[in-house]
Short mmCIF file of C-alpha atoms in Angstrom, two decimals:
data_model
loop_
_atom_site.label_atom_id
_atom_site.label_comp_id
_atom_site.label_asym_id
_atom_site.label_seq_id
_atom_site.Cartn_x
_atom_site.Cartn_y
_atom_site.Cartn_z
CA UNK A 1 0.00 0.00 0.00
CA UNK A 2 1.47 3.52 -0.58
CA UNK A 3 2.67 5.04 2.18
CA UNK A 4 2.01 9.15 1.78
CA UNK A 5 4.50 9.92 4.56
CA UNK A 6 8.08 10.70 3.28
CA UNK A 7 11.16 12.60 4.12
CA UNK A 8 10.85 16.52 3.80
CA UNK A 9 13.05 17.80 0.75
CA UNK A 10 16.20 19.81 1.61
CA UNK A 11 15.25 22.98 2.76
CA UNK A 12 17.12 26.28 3.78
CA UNK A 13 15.12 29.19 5.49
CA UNK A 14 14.12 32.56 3.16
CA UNK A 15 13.33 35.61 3.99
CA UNK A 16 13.43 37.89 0.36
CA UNK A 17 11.14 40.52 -0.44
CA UNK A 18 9.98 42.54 -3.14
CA UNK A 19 12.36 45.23 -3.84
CA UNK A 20 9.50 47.80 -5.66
CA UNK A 21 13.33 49.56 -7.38
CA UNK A 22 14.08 46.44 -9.58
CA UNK A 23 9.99 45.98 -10.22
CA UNK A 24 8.30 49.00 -12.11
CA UNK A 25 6.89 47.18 -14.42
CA UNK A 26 5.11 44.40 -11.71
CA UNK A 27 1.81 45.59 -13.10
CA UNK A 28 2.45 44.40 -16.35
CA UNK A 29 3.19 40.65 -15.23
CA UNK A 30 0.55 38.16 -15.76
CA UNK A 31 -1.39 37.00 -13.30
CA UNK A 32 0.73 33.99 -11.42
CA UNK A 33 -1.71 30.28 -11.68
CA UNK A 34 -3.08 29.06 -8.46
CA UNK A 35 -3.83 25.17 -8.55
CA UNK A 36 -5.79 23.60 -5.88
CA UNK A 37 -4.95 20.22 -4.98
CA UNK A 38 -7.63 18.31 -2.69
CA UNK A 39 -8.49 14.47 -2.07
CA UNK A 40 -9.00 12.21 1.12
CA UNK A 41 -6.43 11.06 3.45
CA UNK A 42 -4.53 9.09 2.36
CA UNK A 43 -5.26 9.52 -1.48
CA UNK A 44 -2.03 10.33 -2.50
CA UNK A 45 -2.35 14.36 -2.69
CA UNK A 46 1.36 15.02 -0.52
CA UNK A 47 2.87 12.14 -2.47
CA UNK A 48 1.65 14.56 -5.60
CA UNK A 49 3.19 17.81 -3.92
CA UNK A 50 6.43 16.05 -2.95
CA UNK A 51 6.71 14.76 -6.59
CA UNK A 52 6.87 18.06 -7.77
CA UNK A 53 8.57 19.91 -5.21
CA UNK A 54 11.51 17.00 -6.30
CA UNK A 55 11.11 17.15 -9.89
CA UNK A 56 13.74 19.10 -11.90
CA UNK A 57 11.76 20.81 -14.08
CA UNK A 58 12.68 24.19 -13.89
CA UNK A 59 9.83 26.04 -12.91
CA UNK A 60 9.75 27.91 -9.63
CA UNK A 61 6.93 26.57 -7.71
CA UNK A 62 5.69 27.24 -4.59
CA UNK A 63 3.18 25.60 -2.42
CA UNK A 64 1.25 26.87 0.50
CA UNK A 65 0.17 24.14 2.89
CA UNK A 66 -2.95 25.14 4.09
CA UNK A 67 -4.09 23.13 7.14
CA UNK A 68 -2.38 20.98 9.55
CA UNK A 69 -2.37 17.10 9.90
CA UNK A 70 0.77 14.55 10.14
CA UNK A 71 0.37 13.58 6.95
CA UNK A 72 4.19 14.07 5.65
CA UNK A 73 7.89 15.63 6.42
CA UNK A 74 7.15 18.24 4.50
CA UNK A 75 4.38 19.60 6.76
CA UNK A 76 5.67 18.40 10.43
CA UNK A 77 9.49 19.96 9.30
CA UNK A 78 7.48 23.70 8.97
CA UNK A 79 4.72 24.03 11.33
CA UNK A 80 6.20 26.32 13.98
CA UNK A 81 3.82 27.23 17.35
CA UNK A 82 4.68 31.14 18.11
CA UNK A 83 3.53 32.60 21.70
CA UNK A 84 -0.12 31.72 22.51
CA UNK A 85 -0.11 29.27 20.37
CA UNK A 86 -0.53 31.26 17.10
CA UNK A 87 1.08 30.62 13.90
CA UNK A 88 4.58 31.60 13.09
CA UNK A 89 4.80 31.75 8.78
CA UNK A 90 7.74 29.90 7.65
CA UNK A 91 8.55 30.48 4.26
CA UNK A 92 11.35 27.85 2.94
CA UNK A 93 13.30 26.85 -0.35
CA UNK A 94 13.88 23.88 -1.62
CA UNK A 95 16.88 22.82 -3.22
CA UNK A 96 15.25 22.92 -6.76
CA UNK A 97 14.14 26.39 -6.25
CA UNK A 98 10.83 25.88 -5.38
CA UNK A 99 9.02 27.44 -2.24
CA UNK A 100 7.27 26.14 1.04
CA UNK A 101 4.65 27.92 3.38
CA UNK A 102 2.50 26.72 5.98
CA UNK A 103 -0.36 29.25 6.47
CA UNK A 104 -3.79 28.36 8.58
CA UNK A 105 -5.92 31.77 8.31
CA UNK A 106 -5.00 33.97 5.69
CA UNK A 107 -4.60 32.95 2.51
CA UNK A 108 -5.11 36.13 0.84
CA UNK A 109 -2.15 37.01 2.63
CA UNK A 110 0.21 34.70 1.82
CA UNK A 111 -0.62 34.63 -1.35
CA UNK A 112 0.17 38.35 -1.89
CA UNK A 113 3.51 38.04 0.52
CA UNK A 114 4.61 34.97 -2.64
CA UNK A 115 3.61 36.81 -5.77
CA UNK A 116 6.00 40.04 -4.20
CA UNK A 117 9.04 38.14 -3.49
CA UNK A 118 11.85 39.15 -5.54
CA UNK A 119 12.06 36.27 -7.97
CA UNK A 120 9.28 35.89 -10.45
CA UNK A 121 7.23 32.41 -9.43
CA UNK A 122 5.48 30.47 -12.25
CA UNK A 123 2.93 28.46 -10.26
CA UNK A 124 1.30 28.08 -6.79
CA UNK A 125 -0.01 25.31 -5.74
CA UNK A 126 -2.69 24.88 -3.03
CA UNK A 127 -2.16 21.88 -0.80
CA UNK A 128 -5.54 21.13 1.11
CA UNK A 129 -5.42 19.17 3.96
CA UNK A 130 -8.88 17.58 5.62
CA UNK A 131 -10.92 20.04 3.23
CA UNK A 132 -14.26 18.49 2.04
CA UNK A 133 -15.50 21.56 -0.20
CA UNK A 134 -12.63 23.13 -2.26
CA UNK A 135 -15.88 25.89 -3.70
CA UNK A 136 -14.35 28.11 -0.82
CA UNK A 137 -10.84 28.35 -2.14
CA UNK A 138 -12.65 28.51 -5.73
CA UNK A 139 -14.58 31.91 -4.71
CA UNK A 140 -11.41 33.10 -3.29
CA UNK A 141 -9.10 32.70 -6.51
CA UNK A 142 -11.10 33.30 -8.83
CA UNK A 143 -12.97 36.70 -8.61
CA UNK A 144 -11.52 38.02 -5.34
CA UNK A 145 -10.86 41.63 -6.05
CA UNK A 146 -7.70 42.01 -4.01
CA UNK A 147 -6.06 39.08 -6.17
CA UNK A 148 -7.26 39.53 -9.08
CA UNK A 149 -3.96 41.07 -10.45
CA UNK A 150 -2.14 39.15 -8.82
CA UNK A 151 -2.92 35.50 -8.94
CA UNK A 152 -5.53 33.51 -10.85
CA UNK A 153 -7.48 29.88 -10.13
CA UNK A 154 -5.93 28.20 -12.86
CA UNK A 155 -7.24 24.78 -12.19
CA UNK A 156 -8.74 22.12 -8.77
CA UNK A 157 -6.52 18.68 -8.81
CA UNK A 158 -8.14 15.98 -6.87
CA UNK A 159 -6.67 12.65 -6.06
CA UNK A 160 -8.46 9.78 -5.63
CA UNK A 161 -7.18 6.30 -4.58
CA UNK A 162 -8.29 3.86 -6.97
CA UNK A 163 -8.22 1.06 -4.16
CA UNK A 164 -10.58 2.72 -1.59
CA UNK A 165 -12.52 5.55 -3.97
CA UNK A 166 -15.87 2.85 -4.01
CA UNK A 167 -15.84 2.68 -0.38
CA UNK A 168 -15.72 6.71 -0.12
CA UNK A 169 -18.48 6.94 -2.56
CA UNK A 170 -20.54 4.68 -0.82
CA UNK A 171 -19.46 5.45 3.09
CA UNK A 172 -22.24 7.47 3.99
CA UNK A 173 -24.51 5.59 1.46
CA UNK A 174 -27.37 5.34 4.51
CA UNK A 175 -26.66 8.59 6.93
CA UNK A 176 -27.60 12.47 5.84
CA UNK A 177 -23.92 13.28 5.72
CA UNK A 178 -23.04 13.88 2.38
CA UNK A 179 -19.68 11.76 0.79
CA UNK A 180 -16.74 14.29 0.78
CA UNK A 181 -15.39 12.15 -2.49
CA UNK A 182 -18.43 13.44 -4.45
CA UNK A 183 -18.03 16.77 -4.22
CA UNK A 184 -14.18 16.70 -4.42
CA UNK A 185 -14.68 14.85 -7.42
CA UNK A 186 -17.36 17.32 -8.59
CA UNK A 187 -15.22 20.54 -8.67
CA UNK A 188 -12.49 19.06 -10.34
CA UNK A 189 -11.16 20.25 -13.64
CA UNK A 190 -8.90 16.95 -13.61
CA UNK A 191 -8.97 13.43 -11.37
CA UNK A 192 -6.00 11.94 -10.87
CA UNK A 193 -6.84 8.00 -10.29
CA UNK A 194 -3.91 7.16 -8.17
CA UNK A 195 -2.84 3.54 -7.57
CA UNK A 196 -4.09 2.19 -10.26
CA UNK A 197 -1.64 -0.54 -9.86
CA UNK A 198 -3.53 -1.86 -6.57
CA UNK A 199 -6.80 -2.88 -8.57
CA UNK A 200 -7.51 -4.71 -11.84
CA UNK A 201 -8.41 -3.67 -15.15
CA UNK A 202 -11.90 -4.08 -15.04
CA UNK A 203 -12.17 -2.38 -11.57
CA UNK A 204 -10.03 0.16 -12.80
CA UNK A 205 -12.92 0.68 -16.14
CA UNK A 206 -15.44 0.99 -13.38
CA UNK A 207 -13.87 3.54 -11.20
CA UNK A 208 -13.98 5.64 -14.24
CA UNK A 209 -17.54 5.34 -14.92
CA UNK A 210 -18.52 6.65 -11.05
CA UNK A 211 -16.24 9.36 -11.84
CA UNK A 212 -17.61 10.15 -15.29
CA UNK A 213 -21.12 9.87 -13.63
CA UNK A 214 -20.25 12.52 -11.05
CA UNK A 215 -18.29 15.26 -13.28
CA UNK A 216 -18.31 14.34 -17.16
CA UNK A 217 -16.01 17.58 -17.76
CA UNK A 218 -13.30 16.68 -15.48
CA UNK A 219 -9.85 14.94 -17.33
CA UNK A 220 -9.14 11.77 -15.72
CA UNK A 221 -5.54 10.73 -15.62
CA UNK A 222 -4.11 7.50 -14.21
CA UNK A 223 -0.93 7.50 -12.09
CA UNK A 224 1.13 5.47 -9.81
CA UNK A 225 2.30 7.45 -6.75
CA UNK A 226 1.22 10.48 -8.60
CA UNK A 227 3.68 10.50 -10.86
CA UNK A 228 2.03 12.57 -13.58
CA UNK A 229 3.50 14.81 -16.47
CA UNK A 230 3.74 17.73 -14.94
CA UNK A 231 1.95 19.94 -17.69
CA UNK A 232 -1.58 18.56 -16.71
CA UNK A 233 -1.46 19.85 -13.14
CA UNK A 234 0.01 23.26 -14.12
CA UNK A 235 -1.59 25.78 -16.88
CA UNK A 236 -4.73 24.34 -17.69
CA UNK A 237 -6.21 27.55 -17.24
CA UNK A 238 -9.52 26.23 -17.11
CA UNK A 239 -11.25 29.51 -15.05
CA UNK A 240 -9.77 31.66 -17.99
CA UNK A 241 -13.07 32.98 -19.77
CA UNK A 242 -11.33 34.25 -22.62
CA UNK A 243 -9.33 31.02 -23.26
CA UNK A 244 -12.37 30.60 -25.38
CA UNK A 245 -10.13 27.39 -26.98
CA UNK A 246 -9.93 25.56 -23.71
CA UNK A 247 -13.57 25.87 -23.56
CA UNK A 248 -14.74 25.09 -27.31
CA UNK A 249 -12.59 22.10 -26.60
CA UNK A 250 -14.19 21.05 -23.85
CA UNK A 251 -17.58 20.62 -25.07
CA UNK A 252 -16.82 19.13 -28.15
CA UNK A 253 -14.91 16.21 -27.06
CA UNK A 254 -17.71 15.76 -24.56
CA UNK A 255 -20.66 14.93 -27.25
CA UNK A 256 -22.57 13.15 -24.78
CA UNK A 257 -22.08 14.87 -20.98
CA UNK A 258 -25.47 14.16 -19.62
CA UNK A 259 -25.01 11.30 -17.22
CA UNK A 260 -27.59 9.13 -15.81
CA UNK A 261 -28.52 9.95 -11.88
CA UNK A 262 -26.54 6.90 -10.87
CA UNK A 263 -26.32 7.38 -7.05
CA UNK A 264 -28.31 8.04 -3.76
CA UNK A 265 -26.66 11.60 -3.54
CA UNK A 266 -28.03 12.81 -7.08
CA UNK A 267 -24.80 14.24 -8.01
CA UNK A 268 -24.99 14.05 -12.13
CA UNK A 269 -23.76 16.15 -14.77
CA UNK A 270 -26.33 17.94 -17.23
CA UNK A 271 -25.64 19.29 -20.74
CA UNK A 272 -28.47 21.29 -22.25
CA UNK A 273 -27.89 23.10 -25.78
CA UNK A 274 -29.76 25.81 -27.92
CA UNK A 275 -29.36 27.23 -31.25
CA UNK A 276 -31.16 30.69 -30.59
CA UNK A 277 -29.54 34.23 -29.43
CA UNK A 278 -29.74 34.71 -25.62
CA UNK A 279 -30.66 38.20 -24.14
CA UNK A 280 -27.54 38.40 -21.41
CA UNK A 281 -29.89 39.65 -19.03
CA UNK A 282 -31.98 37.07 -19.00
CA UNK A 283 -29.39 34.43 -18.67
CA UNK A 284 -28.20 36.43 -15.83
CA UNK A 285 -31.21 36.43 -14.34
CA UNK A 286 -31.98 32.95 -14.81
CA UNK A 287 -28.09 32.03 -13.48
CA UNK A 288 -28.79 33.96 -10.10
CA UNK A 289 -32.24 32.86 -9.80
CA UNK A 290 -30.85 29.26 -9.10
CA UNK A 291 -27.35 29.73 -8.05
CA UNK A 292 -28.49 32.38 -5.44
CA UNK A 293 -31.78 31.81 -4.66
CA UNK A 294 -31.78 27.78 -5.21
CA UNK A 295 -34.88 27.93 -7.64
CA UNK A 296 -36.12 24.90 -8.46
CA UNK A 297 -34.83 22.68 -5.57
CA UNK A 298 -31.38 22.80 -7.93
CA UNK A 299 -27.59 22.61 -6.04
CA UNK A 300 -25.93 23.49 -8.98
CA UNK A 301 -21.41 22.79 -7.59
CA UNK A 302 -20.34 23.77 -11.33
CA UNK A 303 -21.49 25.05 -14.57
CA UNK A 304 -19.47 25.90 -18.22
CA UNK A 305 -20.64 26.77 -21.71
CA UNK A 306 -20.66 29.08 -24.83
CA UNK A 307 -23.06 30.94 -25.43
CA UNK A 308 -24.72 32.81 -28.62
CA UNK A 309 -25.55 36.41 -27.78
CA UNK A 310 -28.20 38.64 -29.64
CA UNK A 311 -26.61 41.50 -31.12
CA UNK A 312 -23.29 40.42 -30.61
CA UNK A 313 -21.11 39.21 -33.02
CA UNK A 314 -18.75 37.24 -30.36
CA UNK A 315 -18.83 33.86 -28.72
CA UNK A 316 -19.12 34.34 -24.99
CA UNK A 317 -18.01 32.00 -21.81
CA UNK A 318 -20.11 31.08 -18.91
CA UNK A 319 -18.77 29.48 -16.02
CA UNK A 320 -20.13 29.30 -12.21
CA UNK A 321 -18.96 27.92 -8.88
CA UNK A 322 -21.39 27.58 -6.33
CA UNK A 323 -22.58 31.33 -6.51
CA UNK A 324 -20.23 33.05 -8.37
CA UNK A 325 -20.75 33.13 -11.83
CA UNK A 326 -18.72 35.11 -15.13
CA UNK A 327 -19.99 35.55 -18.63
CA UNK A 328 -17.19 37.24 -20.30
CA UNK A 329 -16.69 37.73 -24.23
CA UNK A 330 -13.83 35.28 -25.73
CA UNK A 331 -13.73 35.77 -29.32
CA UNK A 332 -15.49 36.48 -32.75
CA UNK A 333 -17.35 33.72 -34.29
CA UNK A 334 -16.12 33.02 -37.24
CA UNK A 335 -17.40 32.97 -40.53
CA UNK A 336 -19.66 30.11 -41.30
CA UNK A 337 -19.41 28.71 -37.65
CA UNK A 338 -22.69 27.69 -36.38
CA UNK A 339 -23.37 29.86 -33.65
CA UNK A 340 -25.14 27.64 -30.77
CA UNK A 341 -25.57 27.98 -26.72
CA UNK A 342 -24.32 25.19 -24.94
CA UNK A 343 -24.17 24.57 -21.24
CA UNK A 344 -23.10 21.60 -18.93
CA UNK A 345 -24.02 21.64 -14.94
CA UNK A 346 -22.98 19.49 -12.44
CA UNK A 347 -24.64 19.08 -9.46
CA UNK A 348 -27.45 17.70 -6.89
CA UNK A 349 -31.06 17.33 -7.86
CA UNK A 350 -30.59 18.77 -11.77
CA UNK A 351 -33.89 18.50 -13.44
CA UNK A 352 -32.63 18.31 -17.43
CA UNK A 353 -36.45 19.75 -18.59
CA UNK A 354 -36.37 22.84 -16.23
CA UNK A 355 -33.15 24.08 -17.55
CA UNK A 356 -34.05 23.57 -21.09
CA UNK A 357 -37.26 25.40 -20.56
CA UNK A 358 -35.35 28.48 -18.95
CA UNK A 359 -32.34 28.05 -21.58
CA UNK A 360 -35.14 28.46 -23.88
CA UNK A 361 -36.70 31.63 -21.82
CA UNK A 362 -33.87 33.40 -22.43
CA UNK A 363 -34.05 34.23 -26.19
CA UNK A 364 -34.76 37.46 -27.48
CA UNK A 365 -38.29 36.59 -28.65
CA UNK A 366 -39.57 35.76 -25.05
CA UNK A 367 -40.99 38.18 -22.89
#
């Protein structure tokens, strides 16, 4: 069984700041990707963050450990207990130039303390630890007006072990608590089935299916002790609205994303399409009436699509996270292109005929 406990790298204490003289032109940087990393106990997710804090690969990296547990070196070797009680921040380097923080409260803060050190990062990542929900963190990166400039939710990495992922699913199959795997899994932008070398083939075609049922969107990728090629946990930039490619992409690979409502929980992913112009405010409308207000009976976790806007000659994003929700222009449509709306949720309790009635509410022609 693999063992997620593991010597801490080699690590030296930091303490460089921004020097403002030797950064005028900070303003003109782009934003620095944030990916989340989340998963049960035991899944494999510090075995992932040790990986690449090893890994020559000559990116600067840093990774803020965001809660406490004994789950590996890396953590135990940094937590430091100032007086009281309270946390002492302890930045670190590791000996391939990437950067360590433990940080409990403000993450806002530490965030903006690593994007104005002195040399130029090219990734965070997030390291959650005991976090059911990573829709919180989500909110935070995405739209948050203080780090908007700064840093941007590029993607949510959760690891799932292969061997123990049915159990999870199923754990609280007959109680009202609701199975942290299933929303992990839900939020995702990519699942990383880890250890698949502790389960057969056709368990291994199964496990994909349950995941598939719960997030059709999300990139599954196989790995043994999370070793994964580094380019599909960094720059995905899957909460980039104008990345209008990433998108398009998306939902056509995807031709059929509406899943059957396979489990107790109801957690399913719906894709609804339309081939007339949408009034934006009535999509708006319609997108706070049951992200906000919960119309419907509907707990929608995620939601993506293009979208064909009257009077506009540009394709334009959607894309929603628990409450918050963007709907930014990406690109012209192109000459020829058929010009359609198309929008996947994922969540609890979808009903597929109420959405396509409002999808279909929100043309120009209805009143």
């Amino acid at each position: 069984m693999e063992d997620d406990d593991g010597e801490p790298p080699l690590a030296v204490a930091i303490n460089e700041t921004l020097d403002p003289q030797n950064h005028q032109n900070e303003d003109e940087l782009p934003p620095v990707g944030v990916t989340v990393i989340t998963g049960y106990l035991g899944a494999g997710k510090s075995t992932l963050v040790n990986y690449i804090l090893n890994g020559q690969h000559g990116k600067k990296i840093a990774v803020i450990l965001n809660e406490f547990g004994e789950e590996i070196g890396v953590e135990r070797a940094m937590i430091n207990e100032g007086e009281g009680g309270a946390l002492v921040e302890e930045w670190v380097e590791l000996a391939n130039g990437c950067i360590c923080c433990t940080v409990k409260h403000s993450l806002v803060q530490a965030l903006e303390q690593l994007v104005q050190r002195k040399e130029r990062l090219d990734h965070i990542l997030l390291e959650t630890t005991g976090l059911a929900n990573p829709a919180p963190l989500a909110s935070i990166l995405w739209l948050d007006d203080q780090l908007e400039a700064a840093v941007k939710l590029d993607s949510i990495i959760t690891v799932v072990d292969a061997k123990n992922l049915r159990f999870q699913l199923k754990k609280h199959e007959d109680s009202s608590t609701f199975p942290e795997a299933f929303l992990q899994i839900a939020f995702a932008d990519v699942v990383i089935l880890n250890k698949v070398d502790l389960v057969s083939p056709d368990s291994l075609e199964e496990l994909e299916k349950e995941i598939i049922s719960i997030n059709s969107l999300a990139n599954i990728v196989h790995s043994v002790r999370c070793q994964v090629d580094i380019s599909i946990v960094l720059n995905c930039r899957a909460y980039e609205g104008s990345h209008a490619a990433h998108m398009e992409q998306l939902l056509e690979e995807n031709k059929s994303l509406t899943t059957e409502d396979l489990h107790d929980s109801g957690v399913r992913t719906i894709c609804i399409s339309d081939s007339q112009p949408l009034d934006l405010d009535k999509v708006r409308l319609w997108l706070e009436e049951i992200l906000w207000d919960k119309k419907y009976d509907m707990d929608v976790y995620r939601c993506k699509g293009v979208l064909s806007v009257v009077n506009s000659d540009e394709l334009h994003t959607v894309q929603a996270v628990r409450e918050i929700y963007e709907i930014v222009p990406a690109r012209k449509w192109r000459s020829g292109e058929k010009q359609t709306n198309k929008i996947v949720f994922i969540g609890r309790s979808l009903n597929e005929d109420i959405l396509m009635d409002c999808l279909k509410a929100c043309t120009s022609t209805t009143c």
